[in-house]
Amino acid sequence: MRPFAYQRVTDAQAAVAALGERPDAMYLGGGTNLVDLMRLGVVSPDALVDVTRVASGTIEDTAGGGLLIGAGVRNSDLAAHPTVRRRYPMLAEAVLSGASGQIRNMATVGGNLLQRTRCSYFQDVSKPCNKRQPGSGCPAVEGDHRNLAIIGHSTACVATHPSDMAVALAALGATVHVEGRNGARQVPMPGLHRLPGDEPDRDTVLEPGDLITAVELPALPFTTRSKYRKVRDRASFAFAVVSVAVALDMSDGVVRDCRIALGGIAHVPWRAELAEEALRGAPATAAEFARAADAELAQARPLPENGFKVPLARNVLIRTLTDLVETP
Ligand SMILES: Cc1cc2nc3c(=O)[nH]c(=O)nc-3n(C[C@H](O)[C@H](O)[C@H](O)COP(=O)(O)OP(=O)(O)OC[C@H]3O[C@@H](n4cnc5c(N)ncnc54)[C@H](O)[C@@H]3O)c2cc1C
Ligand code: SF4
């Protein structure tokens, strides 16, 4: 491993300035992804700027009725927070379905959003990978892609985004607060993560040195009726094969509004806008849920070994919507 310096900063501007001075430096959250990637030789920063004391570790109500979650909030604290559990249950469920208790105790909101893909070629420096080394090729297209993307991928990269939390945030339409070299700005979700196109090395729209300081949830009363369902290869801990985050607003058996996002199927947490559109104003029945799932998944272009994800995503979405109808 390349020797690296360690620096702890206590405010956002100092963090951004520290990275400005050292272009090879990286921010350090809980370190549960970054340190693994350093050990594997996937990334080799010359300095780590510890931002766990900068990025606020608090969760506060906003004037607009939403919630402001500091980027330094640990995943365990987010999942356990009473307001999150009551008003945004799918977010608490998504966070709890990820990793293990020990990792969630360390992992931060900012780091979770920016964790890298789990594509095995990306993590193996002896293999080519366009995301790790632009222009070197994508062995996953012809090789092991069982758990990779079925939608929105390119010939340059078929990786999936790994975060469960980000799927719930995309469904909720969260806003990411960022401090950068030109000051503070906000980035909507979906919109933080990007599809691979011909630049798969860029996971997000963030610029070098950008620091995530907080994530804001909107006030959406119907998110109390929401759910996250994750299908994975083993129950103890594993990344999603397919996952679904859904919030449902119903009246007299009719869907008034909904929010839907899918995980494990794309390079981004995939907001299912076509399914949402198909459901608004429709009867809350299994047949309509199937129609909505089909509307979304008609865009899927599975690879030879992951076609099973299309019916899996369809069934998980229908099941989750049906569960929500039955939720009092
Ligand atoms: C065994 C194992 C199983 C896992 N299973 C799952 C799973 O099922 N689902 C799931 O969602 N996740 C899973 N994870 C991933 C885990 O959730 C992430 O490792 C964790 O959320 C990353 O957060 P962190 O604070 O440790 O980030 P770090 O490792 O510290 O950082 C990750 C990246 O974010 C950058 N960064 C950190 N904070 C900021 C900030 N405030 N602003 C800008 N950049 C920042 C870092 O520079 C780095 O590039 C698993 C991890 C392990 C090791
Ligand atoms: S799918 Fe993406 S991350 Fe995986 S090998 Fe191809 S380029 Fe690399």
Coordinates of N, CA and C and ligand atoms in Angstrom, one line a residue, residues 26-36 51 55 71 75 97-99 103 106-108 110-112 114-115 118 162-165 210-212 230 237-239, ligand 1:
M26 N -7.9 12.0 -0.4 CA -9.3 11.6 -0.5 C -10.0 11.8 0.9
Y27 N -11.3 12.0 0.9 CA -12.0 12.2 2.2 C -12.1 10.8 2.8
L28 N -12.1 10.7 4.1 CA -12.3 9.5 4.8 C -13.5 9.6 5.7
G29 N -14.5 8.7 5.5 CA -15.7 8.7 6.3 C -15.4 7.5 7.3
G30 N -16.3 6.5 7.3 CA -16.0 5.4 8.2 C -14.9 4.5 7.8
G31 N -14.5 4.7 6.5 CA -13.4 3.9 5.9 C -13.8 2.5 5.5
T32 N -15.0 2.1 5.7 CA -15.4 0.7 5.4 C -15.3 0.3 4.0
N33 N -15.4 1.2 3.1 CA -15.2 0.9 1.6 C -13.8 1.4 1.2
L34 N -13.5 2.6 1.6 CA -12.2 3.2 1.1 C -11.0 2.4 1.5
V35 N -10.9 2.0 2.8 CA -9.7 1.3 3.2 C -9.6 0.0 2.6
D36 N -10.7 -0.7 2.3 CA -10.7 -2.0 1.6 C -10.1 -1.8 0.2
V51 N -13.2 13.3 7.6 CA -14.3 14.3 7.7 C -15.4 13.9 8.6
A55 N -18.6 16.7 8.9 CA -19.9 16.4 8.4 C -20.7 16.1 9.7
A71 N -24.0 14.4 7.0 CA -23.3 13.4 6.3 C -22.5 12.5 7.2
N75 N -24.5 4.9 9.9 CA -25.7 4.2 9.3 C -26.6 3.6 10.4
S97 N -30.8 -3.3 5.9 CA -30.6 -4.4 5.1 C -29.2 -4.5 4.5
G98 N -28.4 -3.4 4.7 CA -27.1 -3.3 4.2 C -26.0 -3.7 5.2
A99 N -25.0 -4.4 4.7 CA -23.8 -4.7 5.4 C -24.1 -5.5 6.7
I103 N -20.3 -3.0 10.6 CA -20.0 -2.0 9.5 C -20.9 -0.8 9.5
M106 N -19.8 1.9 11.8 CA -18.7 2.7 11.3 C -19.2 3.6 10.1
A107 N -20.0 3.0 9.2 CA -20.3 3.7 7.9 C -21.1 5.0 8.1
T108 N -20.7 6.0 7.3 CA -21.4 7.3 7.4 C -22.4 7.4 6.2
G110 N -22.5 10.0 4.2 CA -21.7 10.5 3.0 C -21.0 9.4 2.3
G111 N -20.3 8.6 3.1 CA -19.5 7.5 2.5 C -20.4 6.4 1.9
N112 N -21.6 6.2 2.5 CA -22.5 5.2 1.9 C -22.9 5.6 0.5
L114 N -21.3 7.3 -1.6 CA -20.2 7.3 -2.6 C -19.4 6.0 -2.6
Q115 N -19.9 5.0 -2.0 CA -19.3 3.7 -2.1 C -19.2 3.2 -3.5
R118 N -19.4 -3.1 -6.7 CA -18.8 -4.3 -6.2 C -18.5 -5.3 -7.4
P162 N -24.0 -0.1 -5.6 CA -24.3 -1.1 -4.5 C -25.1 -0.6 -3.3
S163 N -25.3 0.7 -3.1 CA -25.9 1.2 -1.9 C -27.4 0.9 -1.8
D164 N -27.8 0.3 -0.7 CA -29.3 0.2 -0.4 C -29.9 1.5 0.0
M165 N -29.1 2.2 0.9 CA -29.6 3.5 1.4 C -30.0 4.4 0.2
D210 N -15.3 18.0 -3.9 CA -16.7 18.2 -3.3 C -16.8 17.3 -2.1
L211 N -17.4 18.0 -1.1 CA -17.7 17.3 0.2 C -19.2 17.2 0.4
I212 N -19.7 16.0 0.7 CA -21.1 15.9 1.0 C -21.3 16.3 2.5
K230 N -35.4 -6.3 -0.2 CA -34.1 -6.6 -0.9 C -34.0 -8.2 -1.1
F237 N -25.3 -11.1 5.3 CA -25.0 -9.8 4.6 C -24.6 -10.1 3.2
A238 N -25.2 -9.4 2.3 CA -24.8 -9.5 0.8 C -25.5 -8.3 0.1
F239 N -24.9 -7.9 -1.0 CA -25.4 -6.8 -1.8 C -26.7 -7.3 -2.5
Ligands
LIG1 C1 -18.7 -6.9 4.1 C2 -19.4 -5.7 3.6 C3 -20.8 -5.8 3.2 C4 -21.5 -4.7 2.8 N1 -22.8 -4.9 2.4 C5 -23.5 -3.8 2.0 C6 -24.8 -3.9 1.6 O1 -25.4 -5.0 1.6 N2 -25.5 -2.8 1.2 C7 -24.9 -1.6 1.2 O2 -25.5 -0.6 0.8 N3 -23.6 -1.4 1.5 C8 -22.9 -2.5 2.0 N4 -21.6 -2.4 2.3 C9 -20.9 -1.1 2.0 C10 -21.0 -0.1 3.2 O3 -22.3 0.3 3.3 C11 -20.1 1.0 2.8 O4 -18.8 0.5 2.9 C12 -20.3 2.2 3.7 O5 -21.6 2.7 3.7 C13 -19.3 3.3 3.3 O6 -19.4 4.4 4.2 P1 -18.1 4.9 4.9 O7 -18.4 6.0 5.8 O8 -17.3 3.8 5.6 O9 -17.3 5.4 3.6 P2 -15.7 5.4 3.3 O10 -15.2 4.1 3.1 O11 -15.0 6.3 4.4 O12 -15.7 6.3 2.0 C14 -16.4 5.8 0.8 C15 -16.1 6.9 -0.3 O13 -16.8 8.1 0.0 C16 -15.9 9.2 0.1 N5 -16.4 10.0 1.2 C17 -16.7 9.7 2.5 N6 -17.4 10.6 3.1 C18 -17.5 11.7 2.2 C19 -18.1 12.9 2.3 N7 -18.7 13.4 3.4 N8 -18.1 13.7 1.2 C20 -17.5 13.3 0.0 N9 -16.9 12.1 -0.1 C21 -16.9 11.3 1.0 C22 -14.6 8.6 0.4 O14 -13.5 9.4 -0.1 C23 -14.7 7.3 -0.4 O15 -14.4 7.5 -1.8 C24 -20.8 -3.5 2.7 C25 -19.5 -3.3 3.1 C26 -18.8 -4.4 3.5 C27 -17.4 -4.2 3.9

